Amino acid sequence: MRIGVNVPNFGQGTDPDALRRWARTVEGLGFDLLMVSDHVAVTPDVAEQYPAPFYEPFTTLSWLAGVTDRIGLGTTVLIAPYRHPLLVARMAANLNQLSGGRLVLGVGVGWARQEFAALGVPFEQRGRLTDATLRTLRAAWADDADYRSGRPPIWVGGNSDAGLRRAVRLGDAWHPLRRTLPWLREARDRMRAVADEQRRPVPAFAPRIALRLTDAPLADPDRLAGEGTIEQVVDDLDQLRLLGADTVVLDPFNGDPAETLRPEAAWQALATVVATWNPSTTQSETER
C-alpha cells in the first residue's frame, strides 16, 4: 500500500520556498505521493477555510516536479467543472509526460457556490459537468497515440453515493475524504456492490484520511481515521491495507489556516508515522 501526503498549497505561510521545503521533506521521508488541492477564485466561502495565496495545482505541481525526483504528484481534488475538459486533458497529459509519469489526477465536483458563480459555472449542474469532463478526458487520451500508454490514473473524489457510482463508471480509483474507519469499511463494501450492479470492475480504493496525533487515545466513536495516538493511526493504516486500499493519503491540515505558518509540526507527525508504521509487523497482522 502506498502512502501519500496532502500538502497545503494555500494560506499565509505558503510561498514558493515553503512549497519547496514541503516537497523535499515529504519525498525525503520516503512517502510515495504528494497531492495538492484546487481553487481558482478565492471567494469568501473558499477564503474562510483556505485563504489566499492559493497556488493553482497544475502550475504548482509542474514546478514541484522539477524540484523532486521520484515522488508521485497529484490533485486531491481538481474541481472538474472549473476548466474546459480539453484543457484539463492537455495539461494533465503534458504534466504526466514532463514529470516522467508521476501524475495522479484526482477529480471532484466542488462545493463552493460563490466560486462557481464567480467563474460563471452553474452550481446545480456540477455533477453532470464532472461526468462530461471525465468522459472527455478518456476519449481525448484514447484518440491521441502519445497518451494511450501513459495517461495518468483518474481518482474520483466524493463521499456521496453519486461520487461512488461515478468512480465505478468513470474512474480508476475511488477517493473518499476524511471519514471514520467504520464508514470507510462499509463504503468499501458498497463500492463492490455498486460495481457488481453495474457489471464493471471494482475500482481501486484510495482514501484520504486525517493526520492528527494525540498523546492520549481517542475513544470517540466519531473519531476520524488518522486521528489519535500513533498506535491508533498505525492501526488505522493497517486496517485500510487489509481492506485492500491501494493508496492512503494523509492530510495533516486540521482546519486552522495559521498551521501553514508552522509546517514543522506536520513534518514531525509525518516523520513519526514513517518511523512507526511497518505493515509487516503491525498488531492487526500479528494477531491473525
PDB file of C-alpha atoms in Angstrom:
ATOM      1  CA  MET A   1       0.000   0.000   0.000  1.00  0.00           C
ATOM      2  CA  ARG A   2       1.356   3.417  -0.983  1.00  0.00           C
ATOM      3  CA  ILE A   3       1.205   6.352   1.424  1.00  0.00           C
ATOM      4  CA  GLY A   4       0.745   9.906   0.182  1.00  0.00           C
ATOM      5  CA  VAL A   5       0.556  13.339   1.778  1.00  0.00           C
ATOM      6  CA  ASN A   6      -1.829  16.220   1.111  1.00  0.00           C
ATOM      7  CA  VAL A   7       0.363  19.335   1.129  1.00  0.00           C
ATOM      8  CA  PRO A   8      -1.250  22.757   1.830  1.00  0.00           C
ATOM      9  CA  ASN A   9      -0.936  24.968  -1.263  1.00  0.00           C
ATOM     10  CA  PHE A  10      -2.743  27.863   0.415  1.00  0.00           C
ATOM     11  CA  GLY A  11      -2.577  30.147   3.431  1.00  0.00           C
ATOM     12  CA  GLN A  12      -0.381  32.952   4.677  1.00  0.00           C
ATOM     13  CA  GLY A  13       2.519  30.616   5.466  1.00  0.00           C
ATOM     14  CA  THR A  14       2.631  29.209   1.949  1.00  0.00           C
ATOM     15  CA  ASP A  15       5.016  30.606  -0.629  1.00  0.00           C
ATOM     16  CA  PRO A  16       7.415  29.072  -3.184  1.00  0.00           C
ATOM     17  CA  ASP A  17      10.053  28.358  -0.544  1.00  0.00           C
ATOM     18  CA  ALA A  18       7.523  26.700   1.770  1.00  0.00           C
ATOM     19  CA  LEU A  19       6.197  24.540  -1.071  1.00  0.00           C
ATOM     20  CA  ARG A  20       9.738  23.521  -1.996  1.00  0.00           C
ATOM     21  CA  ARG A  21      10.502  22.577   1.613  1.00  0.00           C
ATOM     22  CA  TRP A  22       7.249  20.632   1.880  1.00  0.00           C
ATOM     23  CA  ALA A  23       8.051  18.695  -1.292  1.00  0.00           C
ATOM     24  CA  ARG A  24      11.612  17.878  -0.306  1.00  0.00           C
ATOM     25  CA  THR A  25      10.568  16.909   3.221  1.00  0.00           C
ATOM     26  CA  VAL A  26       7.782  14.593   2.067  1.00  0.00           C
ATOM     27  CA  GLU A  27       9.974  12.990  -0.588  1.00  0.00           C
ATOM     28  CA  GLY A  28      12.907  12.755   1.813  1.00  0.00           C
ATOM     29  CA  LEU A  29      10.765  10.927   4.378  1.00  0.00           C
ATOM     30  CA  GLY A  30      10.005   8.299   1.746  1.00  0.00           C
ATOM     31  CA  PHE A  31       6.350   8.984   1.010  1.00  0.00           C
ATOM     32  CA  ASP A  32       5.019   7.828  -2.342  1.00  0.00           C
ATOM     33  CA  LEU A  33       2.748  10.684  -3.370  1.00  0.00           C
ATOM     34  CA  LEU A  34       2.438  14.457  -2.872  1.00  0.00           C
ATOM     35  CA  MET A  35      -1.001  15.942  -3.529  1.00  0.00           C
ATOM     36  CA  VAL A  36      -2.424  19.464  -3.551  1.00  0.00           C
ATOM     37  CA  SER A  37      -5.921  20.949  -3.621  1.00  0.00           C
ATOM     38  CA  ASP A  38      -7.746  23.123  -6.147  1.00  0.00           C
ATOM     39  CA  HIS A  39      -9.442  26.503  -6.075  1.00  0.00           C
ATOM     40  CA  VAL A  40      -9.384  29.148  -8.800  1.00  0.00           C
ATOM     41  CA  ALA A  41     -11.288  32.124  -7.394  1.00  0.00           C
ATOM     42  CA  VAL A  42     -10.695  32.616  -3.677  1.00  0.00           C
ATOM     43  CA  THR A  43     -14.227  33.806  -2.938  1.00  0.00           C
ATOM     44  CA  PRO A  44     -15.330  34.409   0.674  1.00  0.00           C
ATOM     45  CA  ASP A  45     -16.665  30.867   1.112  1.00  0.00           C
ATOM     46  CA  VAL A  46     -13.296  29.486  -0.014  1.00  0.00           C
ATOM     47  CA  ALA A  47     -11.175  32.017   1.895  1.00  0.00           C
ATOM     48  CA  GLU A  48     -12.885  31.142   5.177  1.00  0.00           C
ATOM     49  CA  GLN A  49     -11.253  27.710   5.076  1.00  0.00           C
ATOM     50  CA  TYR A  50      -8.427  28.076   2.568  1.00  0.00           C
ATOM     51  CA  PRO A  51      -7.237  31.699   2.462  1.00  0.00           C
ATOM     52  CA  ALA A  52      -5.015  33.283  -0.153  1.00  0.00           C
ATOM     53  CA  PRO A  53      -2.499  32.878  -1.516  1.00  0.00           C
ATOM     54  CA  PHE A  54      -3.880  29.777  -3.214  1.00  0.00           C
ATOM     55  CA  TYR A  55      -1.451  28.191  -5.671  1.00  0.00           C
ATOM     56  CA  GLU A  56      -3.139  26.672  -8.728  1.00  0.00           C
ATOM     57  CA  PRO A  57      -2.493  22.900  -8.804  1.00  0.00           C
ATOM     58  CA  PHE A  58      -1.266  22.332 -12.364  1.00  0.00           C
ATOM     59  CA  THR A  59       1.287  25.133 -12.250  1.00  0.00           C
ATOM     60  CA  THR A  60       2.323  24.199  -8.708  1.00  0.00           C
ATOM     61  CA  LEU A  61       2.793  20.512  -9.494  1.00  0.00           C
ATOM     62  CA  SER A  62       4.675  21.321 -12.695  1.00  0.00           C
ATOM     63  CA  TRP A  63       7.113  23.390 -10.671  1.00  0.00           C
ATOM     64  CA  LEU A  64       7.386  20.786  -7.902  1.00  0.00           C
ATOM     65  CA  ALA A  65       8.130  18.115 -10.497  1.00  0.00           C
ATOM     66  CA  GLY A  66      11.355  19.988 -11.171  1.00  0.00           C
ATOM     67  CA  VAL A  67      12.463  20.104  -7.529  1.00  0.00           C
ATOM     68  CA  THR A  68      11.691  16.429  -6.780  1.00  0.00           C
ATOM     69  CA  ASP A  69      12.996  13.209  -8.291  1.00  0.00           C
ATOM     70  CA  ARG A  70      10.702  10.257  -7.702  1.00  0.00           C
ATOM     71  CA  ILE A  71       7.619  11.148  -5.660  1.00  0.00           C
ATOM     72  CA  GLY A  72       4.224  10.936  -7.334  1.00  0.00           C
ATOM     73  CA  LEU A  73       2.303  14.185  -7.830  1.00  0.00           C
ATOM     74  CA  GLY A  74      -1.457  14.573  -7.686  1.00  0.00           C
ATOM     75  CA  THR A  75      -4.611  16.583  -7.102  1.00  0.00           C
ATOM     76  CA  THR A  76      -6.978  15.990  -4.221  1.00  0.00           C
ATOM     77  CA  VAL A  77      -9.067  17.084  -5.881  1.00  0.00           C
ATOM     78  CA  LEU A  78      -9.222  19.070  -9.116  1.00  0.00           C
ATOM     79  CA  ILE A  79     -12.682  20.648  -9.444  1.00  0.00           C
ATOM     80  CA  ALA A  80     -13.757  19.286 -12.825  1.00  0.00           C
ATOM     81  CA  PRO A  81     -16.352  21.943 -13.796  1.00  0.00           C
ATOM     82  CA  TYR A  82     -13.904  24.844 -13.399  1.00  0.00           C
ATOM     83  CA  ARG A  83     -11.937  24.214 -16.606  1.00  0.00           C
ATOM     84  CA  HIS A  84     -12.705  23.177 -20.167  1.00  0.00           C
ATOM     85  CA  PRO A  85     -12.343  19.383 -20.396  1.00  0.00           C
ATOM     86  CA  LEU A  86      -9.933  19.527 -23.339  1.00  0.00           C
ATOM     87  CA  LEU A  87      -7.725  21.975 -21.449  1.00  0.00           C
ATOM     88  CA  VAL A  88      -7.647  19.593 -18.482  1.00  0.00           C
ATOM     89  CA  ALA A  89      -6.835  16.689 -20.809  1.00  0.00           C
ATOM     90  CA  ARG A  90      -3.913  18.565 -22.340  1.00  0.00           C
ATOM     91  CA  MET A  91      -2.499  19.951 -19.087  1.00  0.00           C
ATOM     92  CA  ALA A  92      -2.781  16.649 -17.247  1.00  0.00           C
ATOM     93  CA  ALA A  93      -1.250  14.636 -20.064  1.00  0.00           C
ATOM     94  CA  ASN A  94       1.597  17.118 -20.513  1.00  0.00           C
ATOM     95  CA  LEU A  95       2.317  17.243 -16.781  1.00  0.00           C
ATOM     96  CA  ASN A  96       2.337  13.457 -16.653  1.00  0.00           C
ATOM     97  CA  GLN A  97       4.838  13.325 -19.520  1.00  0.00           C
ATOM     98  CA  LEU A  98       7.048  16.119 -18.191  1.00  0.00           C
ATOM     99  CA  SER A  99       7.212  14.511 -14.743  1.00  0.00           C
ATOM    100  CA  GLY A 100       8.076  11.056 -16.051  1.00  0.00           C
ATOM    101  CA  GLY A 101       4.640   9.530 -15.493  1.00  0.00           C
ATOM    102  CA  ARG A 102       4.234  10.693 -11.904  1.00  0.00           C
ATOM    103  CA  LEU A 103       0.774  12.311 -12.050  1.00  0.00           C
ATOM    104  CA  VAL A 104      -2.384  11.101 -10.321  1.00  0.00           C
ATOM    105  CA  LEU A 105      -5.434  13.130 -11.374  1.00  0.00           C
ATOM    106  CA  GLY A 106      -7.924  13.281  -8.527  1.00  0.00           C
ATOM    107  CA  VAL A 107     -11.190  14.886  -9.647  1.00  0.00           C
ATOM    108  CA  GLY A 108     -14.261  16.115  -7.780  1.00  0.00           C
ATOM    109  CA  VAL A 109     -17.472  18.084  -8.321  1.00  0.00           C
ATOM    110  CA  GLY A 110     -16.757  21.012  -5.967  1.00  0.00           C
ATOM    111  CA  TRP A 111     -18.734  22.681  -3.183  1.00  0.00           C
ATOM    112  CA  ALA A 112     -18.102  26.462  -3.133  1.00  0.00           C
ATOM    113  CA  ARG A 113     -21.215  28.147  -4.543  1.00  0.00           C
ATOM    114  CA  GLN A 114     -19.666  31.618  -4.650  1.00  0.00           C
ATOM    115  CA  GLU A 115     -16.659  30.320  -6.555  1.00  0.00           C
ATOM    116  CA  PHE A 116     -18.915  28.638  -9.119  1.00  0.00           C
ATOM    117  CA  ALA A 117     -20.762  31.944  -9.540  1.00  0.00           C
ATOM    118  CA  ALA A 118     -17.512  33.889  -9.946  1.00  0.00           C
ATOM    119  CA  LEU A 119     -16.431  31.502 -12.706  1.00  0.00           C
ATOM    120  CA  GLY A 120     -19.831  31.570 -14.419  1.00  0.00           C
ATOM    121  CA  VAL A 121     -20.359  27.830 -13.935  1.00  0.00           C
ATOM    122  CA  PRO A 122     -23.840  26.580 -12.890  1.00  0.00           C
ATOM    123  CA  PHE A 123     -23.510  25.016  -9.450  1.00  0.00           C
ATOM    124  CA  GLU A 124     -26.583  22.808  -9.912  1.00  0.00           C
ATOM    125  CA  GLN A 125     -25.031  21.158 -12.974  1.00  0.00           C
ATOM    126  CA  ARG A 126     -21.687  20.300 -11.385  1.00  0.00           C
ATOM    127  CA  GLY A 127     -22.337  16.543 -11.321  1.00  0.00           C
ATOM    128  CA  ARG A 128     -23.282  16.420 -14.990  1.00  0.00           C
ATOM    129  CA  LEU A 129     -20.318  18.621 -15.910  1.00  0.00           C
ATOM    130  CA  THR A 130     -17.956  16.383 -13.970  1.00  0.00           C
ATOM    131  CA  ASP A 131     -19.239  13.287 -15.767  1.00  0.00           C
ATOM    132  CA  ALA A 132     -18.775  15.054 -19.094  1.00  0.00           C
ATOM    133  CA  THR A 133     -15.231  16.046 -18.191  1.00  0.00           C
ATOM    134  CA  LEU A 134     -14.283  12.507 -17.224  1.00  0.00           C
ATOM    135  CA  ARG A 135     -15.699  11.107 -20.454  1.00  0.00           C
ATOM    136  CA  THR A 136     -13.877  13.755 -22.481  1.00  0.00           C
ATOM    137  CA  LEU A 137     -10.584  13.040 -20.726  1.00  0.00           C
ATOM    138  CA  ARG A 138     -10.783   9.361 -21.539  1.00  0.00           C
ATOM    139  CA  ALA A 139     -11.810   9.987 -25.137  1.00  0.00           C
ATOM    140  CA  ALA A 140      -9.111  12.606 -25.704  1.00  0.00           C
ATOM    141  CA  TRP A 141      -6.389  10.392 -24.308  1.00  0.00           C
ATOM    142  CA  ALA A 142      -7.633   7.348 -26.238  1.00  0.00           C
ATOM    143  CA  ASP A 143      -7.586   9.322 -29.504  1.00  0.00           C
ATOM    144  CA  ASP A 144      -4.048  10.614 -29.002  1.00  0.00           C
ATOM    145  CA  ALA A 145      -1.404   7.968 -29.577  1.00  0.00           C
ATOM    146  CA  ASP A 146       1.090   9.888 -27.440  1.00  0.00           C
ATOM    147  CA  TYR A 147      -1.059   9.400 -24.336  1.00  0.00           C
ATOM    148  CA  ARG A 148      -2.576   5.933 -24.675  1.00  0.00           C
ATOM    149  CA  SER A 149       0.199   4.136 -22.839  1.00  0.00           C
ATOM    150  CA  GLY A 150       0.969   6.870 -20.327  1.00  0.00           C
ATOM    151  CA  ARG A 151      -2.200   8.619 -19.302  1.00  0.00           C
ATOM    152  CA  PRO A 152      -2.494   9.457 -15.623  1.00  0.00           C
ATOM    153  CA  PRO A 153      -4.833   7.421 -13.422  1.00  0.00           C
ATOM    154  CA  ILE A 154      -8.094   9.150 -12.509  1.00  0.00           C
ATOM    155  CA  TRP A 155      -9.215   9.141  -8.898  1.00  0.00           C
ATOM    156  CA  VAL A 156     -12.828  10.198  -8.415  1.00  0.00           C
ATOM    157  CA  GLY A 157     -13.385  12.020  -5.149  1.00  0.00           C
ATOM    158  CA  GLY A 158     -16.604  12.426  -3.212  1.00  0.00           C
ATOM    159  CA  ASN A 159     -18.187  10.756  -0.210  1.00  0.00           C
ATOM    160  CA  SER A 160     -21.729  10.581  -1.596  1.00  0.00           C
ATOM    161  CA  ASP A 161     -23.375   7.668  -3.349  1.00  0.00           C
ATOM    162  CA  ALA A 162     -23.196   9.761  -6.528  1.00  0.00           C
ATOM    163  CA  GLY A 163     -19.431  10.070  -6.130  1.00  0.00           C
ATOM    164  CA  LEU A 164     -19.074   6.343  -5.500  1.00  0.00           C
ATOM    165  CA  ARG A 165     -21.117   5.474  -8.589  1.00  0.00           C
ATOM    166  CA  ARG A 166     -19.151   7.998 -10.645  1.00  0.00           C
ATOM    167  CA  ALA A 167     -15.919   6.315  -9.543  1.00  0.00           C
ATOM    168  CA  VAL A 168     -17.205   2.916 -10.649  1.00  0.00           C
ATOM    169  CA  ARG A 169     -18.391   4.242 -14.034  1.00  0.00           C
ATOM    170  CA  LEU A 170     -15.581   6.582 -14.921  1.00  0.00           C
ATOM    171  CA  GLY A 171     -12.652   6.298 -12.521  1.00  0.00           C
ATOM    172  CA  ASP A 172      -9.623   4.142 -11.862  1.00  0.00           C
ATOM    173  CA  ALA A 173      -9.983   4.639  -8.105  1.00  0.00           C
ATOM    174  CA  TRP A 174     -12.471   5.959  -5.581  1.00  0.00           C
ATOM    175  CA  HIS A 175     -11.048   8.689  -3.343  1.00  0.00           C
ATOM    176  CA  PRO A 176     -13.288   9.374  -0.312  1.00  0.00           C
ATOM    177  CA  LEU A 177     -12.158  12.114   2.059  1.00  0.00           C
ATOM    178  CA  ARG A 178     -11.700  12.253   5.852  1.00  0.00           C
ATOM    179  CA  ARG A 179     -14.148   9.724   7.300  1.00  0.00           C
ATOM    180  CA  THR A 180     -14.249   7.263  10.184  1.00  0.00           C
ATOM    181  CA  LEU A 181     -12.828   3.789   9.790  1.00  0.00           C
ATOM    182  CA  PRO A 182     -16.271   2.104  10.158  1.00  0.00           C
ATOM    183  CA  TRP A 183     -17.636   4.409   7.449  1.00  0.00           C
ATOM    184  CA  LEU A 184     -14.740   3.537   5.145  1.00  0.00           C
ATOM    185  CA  ARG A 185     -15.190  -0.181   5.802  1.00  0.00           C
ATOM    186  CA  GLU A 186     -18.902  -0.034   4.976  1.00  0.00           C
ATOM    187  CA  ALA A 187     -18.232   2.187   1.950  1.00  0.00           C
ATOM    188  CA  ARG A 188     -15.722  -0.301   0.600  1.00  0.00           C
ATOM    189  CA  ASP A 189     -18.448  -2.953   0.674  1.00  0.00           C
ATOM    190  CA  ARG A 190     -20.875  -0.566  -1.047  1.00  0.00           C
ATOM    191  CA  MET A 191     -18.335   0.087  -3.779  1.00  0.00           C
ATOM    192  CA  ARG A 192     -18.095  -3.635  -4.509  1.00  0.00           C
ATOM    193  CA  ALA A 193     -21.890  -3.899  -4.594  1.00  0.00           C
ATOM    194  CA  VAL A 194     -22.205  -0.969  -6.993  1.00  0.00           C
ATOM    195  CA  ALA A 195     -19.544  -2.430  -9.269  1.00  0.00           C
ATOM    196  CA  ASP A 196     -21.385  -5.749  -9.320  1.00  0.00           C
ATOM    197  CA  GLU A 197     -24.669  -3.963 -10.016  1.00  0.00           C
ATOM    198  CA  GLN A 198     -23.126  -2.067 -12.933  1.00  0.00           C
ATOM    199  CA  ARG A 199     -21.188  -5.142 -14.086  1.00  0.00           C
ATOM    200  CA  ARG A 200     -17.980  -3.193 -14.028  1.00  0.00           C
ATOM    201  CA  PRO A 201     -14.569  -3.822 -12.445  1.00  0.00           C
ATOM    202  CA  VAL A 202     -14.156  -2.695  -8.861  1.00  0.00           C
ATOM    203  CA  PRO A 203     -12.033   0.487  -8.883  1.00  0.00           C
ATOM    204  CA  ALA A 204      -9.051   0.841  -6.603  1.00  0.00           C
ATOM    205  CA  PHE A 205      -9.670   2.221  -3.126  1.00  0.00           C
ATOM    206  CA  ALA A 206      -7.591   5.308  -2.262  1.00  0.00           C
ATOM    207  CA  PRO A 207      -8.970   7.220   0.734  1.00  0.00           C
ATOM    208  CA  ARG A 208      -7.618  10.487   2.108  1.00  0.00           C
ATOM    209  CA  ILE A 209      -7.610  10.420   5.905  1.00  0.00           C
ATOM    210  CA  ALA A 210      -6.715  12.900   8.625  1.00  0.00           C
ATOM    211  CA  LEU A 211      -3.382  13.005  10.410  1.00  0.00           C
ATOM    212  CA  ARG A 212      -3.702  14.421  13.922  1.00  0.00           C
ATOM    213  CA  LEU A 213      -1.597  12.825  16.632  1.00  0.00           C
ATOM    214  CA  THR A 214      -2.663  12.980  20.283  1.00  0.00           C
ATOM    215  CA  ASP A 215      -0.912  11.972  23.483  1.00  0.00           C
ATOM    216  CA  ALA A 216      -3.908  10.049  24.840  1.00  0.00           C
ATOM    217  CA  PRO A 217      -6.111   7.588  22.908  1.00  0.00           C
ATOM    218  CA  LEU A 218      -9.329   8.940  21.428  1.00  0.00           C
ATOM    219  CA  ALA A 219     -12.391   6.866  22.371  1.00  0.00           C
ATOM    220  CA  ASP A 220     -14.945   8.957  20.472  1.00  0.00           C
ATOM    221  CA  PRO A 221     -16.887   6.686  18.063  1.00  0.00           C
ATOM    222  CA  ASP A 222     -16.827   9.575  15.575  1.00  0.00           C
ATOM    223  CA  ARG A 223     -13.007   9.646  15.585  1.00  0.00           C
ATOM    224  CA  LEU A 224     -11.768  10.175  12.043  1.00  0.00           C
ATOM    225  CA  ALA A 225      -9.363   7.635  10.638  1.00  0.00           C
ATOM    226  CA  GLY A 226      -5.899   9.065  11.184  1.00  0.00           C
ATOM    227  CA  GLU A 227      -6.724  10.837  14.450  1.00  0.00           C
ATOM    228  CA  GLY A 228      -5.446   9.672  17.835  1.00  0.00           C
ATOM    229  CA  THR A 229      -2.253   8.255  19.242  1.00  0.00           C
ATOM    230  CA  ILE A 230       0.384   6.976  16.871  1.00  0.00           C
ATOM    231  CA  GLU A 231      -0.751   3.463  17.792  1.00  0.00           C
ATOM    232  CA  GLN A 232      -4.314   4.277  16.697  1.00  0.00           C
ATOM    233  CA  VAL A 233      -3.100   5.853  13.455  1.00  0.00           C
ATOM    234  CA  VAL A 234      -0.858   2.876  12.691  1.00  0.00           C
ATOM    235  CA  ASP A 235      -3.762   0.520  13.297  1.00  0.00           C
ATOM    236  CA  ASP A 236      -5.975   2.622  11.006  1.00  0.00           C
ATOM    237  CA  LEU A 237      -3.388   2.314   8.251  1.00  0.00           C
ATOM    238  CA  ASP A 238      -3.148  -1.411   8.749  1.00  0.00           C
ATOM    239  CA  GLN A 239      -6.930  -1.810   8.725  1.00  0.00           C
ATOM    240  CA  LEU A 240      -7.129   0.124   5.466  1.00  0.00           C
ATOM    241  CA  ARG A 241      -4.401  -2.044   3.987  1.00  0.00           C
ATOM    242  CA  LEU A 242      -6.349  -5.147   4.967  1.00  0.00           C
ATOM    243  CA  LEU A 243      -9.444  -3.614   3.344  1.00  0.00           C
ATOM    244  CA  GLY A 244      -7.490  -3.515   0.101  1.00  0.00           C
ATOM    245  CA  ALA A 245      -6.604   0.177  -0.065  1.00  0.00           C
ATOM    246  CA  ASP A 246      -4.185   0.778  -2.913  1.00  0.00           C
ATOM    247  CA  THR A 247      -3.066   4.165  -1.553  1.00  0.00           C
ATOM    248  CA  VAL A 248      -3.844   6.161   1.588  1.00  0.00           C
ATOM    249  CA  VAL A 249      -3.280   9.918   1.567  1.00  0.00           C
ATOM    250  CA  LEU A 250      -2.506  11.527   4.926  1.00  0.00           C
ATOM    251  CA  ASP A 251      -3.904  15.029   5.442  1.00  0.00           C
ATOM    252  CA  PRO A 252      -2.015  16.838   8.236  1.00  0.00           C
ATOM    253  CA  PHE A 253      -4.004  20.088   7.824  1.00  0.00           C
ATOM    254  CA  ASN A 254      -6.551  20.239  10.623  1.00  0.00           C
ATOM    255  CA  GLY A 255      -8.541  23.322   9.698  1.00  0.00           C
ATOM    256  CA  ASP A 256      -6.652  26.308  11.130  1.00  0.00           C
ATOM    257  CA  PRO A 257      -5.023  28.383   8.360  1.00  0.00           C
ATOM    258  CA  ALA A 258      -2.379  29.504  10.883  1.00  0.00           C
ATOM    259  CA  GLU A 259      -0.991  25.954  10.691  1.00  0.00           C
ATOM    260  CA  THR A 260       0.614  26.931   7.388  1.00  0.00           C
ATOM    261  CA  LEU A 261       2.944  29.222   9.341  1.00  0.00           C
ATOM    262  CA  ARG A 262       4.233  26.266  11.376  1.00  0.00           C
ATOM    263  CA  PRO A 263       4.758  23.325   8.995  1.00  0.00           C
ATOM    264  CA  GLU A 264       7.317  21.740  11.313  1.00  0.00           C
ATOM    265  CA  ALA A 265       4.542  20.271  13.481  1.00  0.00           C
ATOM    266  CA  ALA A 266       3.055  18.473  10.476  1.00  0.00           C
ATOM    267  CA  TRP A 267       6.500  17.297   9.365  1.00  0.00           C
ATOM    268  CA  GLN A 268       7.145  15.839  12.815  1.00  0.00           C
ATOM    269  CA  ALA A 269       3.821  13.960  12.721  1.00  0.00           C
ATOM    270  CA  LEU A 270       4.654  12.572   9.280  1.00  0.00           C
ATOM    271  CA  ALA A 271       8.128  11.532  10.470  1.00  0.00           C
ATOM    272  CA  THR A 272       6.536   9.742  13.435  1.00  0.00           C
ATOM    273  CA  VAL A 273       4.296   7.758  11.097  1.00  0.00           C
ATOM    274  CA  VAL A 274       7.279   6.785   8.944  1.00  0.00           C
ATOM    275  CA  ALA A 275       9.272   5.699  11.997  1.00  0.00           C
ATOM    276  CA  THR A 276       6.415   3.655  13.462  1.00  0.00           C
ATOM    277  CA  TRP A 277       4.354   2.072  10.717  1.00  0.00           C
ATOM    278  CA  ASN A 278       5.618  -1.232   9.381  1.00  0.00           C
ATOM    279  CA  PRO A 279       2.921  -3.218   7.571  1.00  0.00           C
ATOM    280  CA  SER A 280       4.747  -6.481   8.121  1.00  0.00           C
ATOM    281  CA  THR A 281       4.705  -6.216  11.923  1.00  0.00           C
ATOM    282  CA  THR A 282       1.559  -4.300  12.886  1.00  0.00           C
ATOM    283  CA  GLN A 283      -0.644  -5.668  15.647  1.00  0.00           C
ATOM    284  CA  SER A 284      -3.579  -6.428  13.402  1.00  0.00           C
ATOM    285  CA  GLU A 285      -1.408  -8.691  11.266  1.00  0.00           C
ATOM    286  CA  THR A 286       0.421 -10.494  14.052  1.00  0.00           C
ATOM    287  CA  GLU A 287      -2.814 -11.321  15.905  1.00  0.00           C
ATOM    288  CA  ARG A 288      -4.115 -13.270  12.890  1.00  0.00           C
TER     289      ARG A 288
END
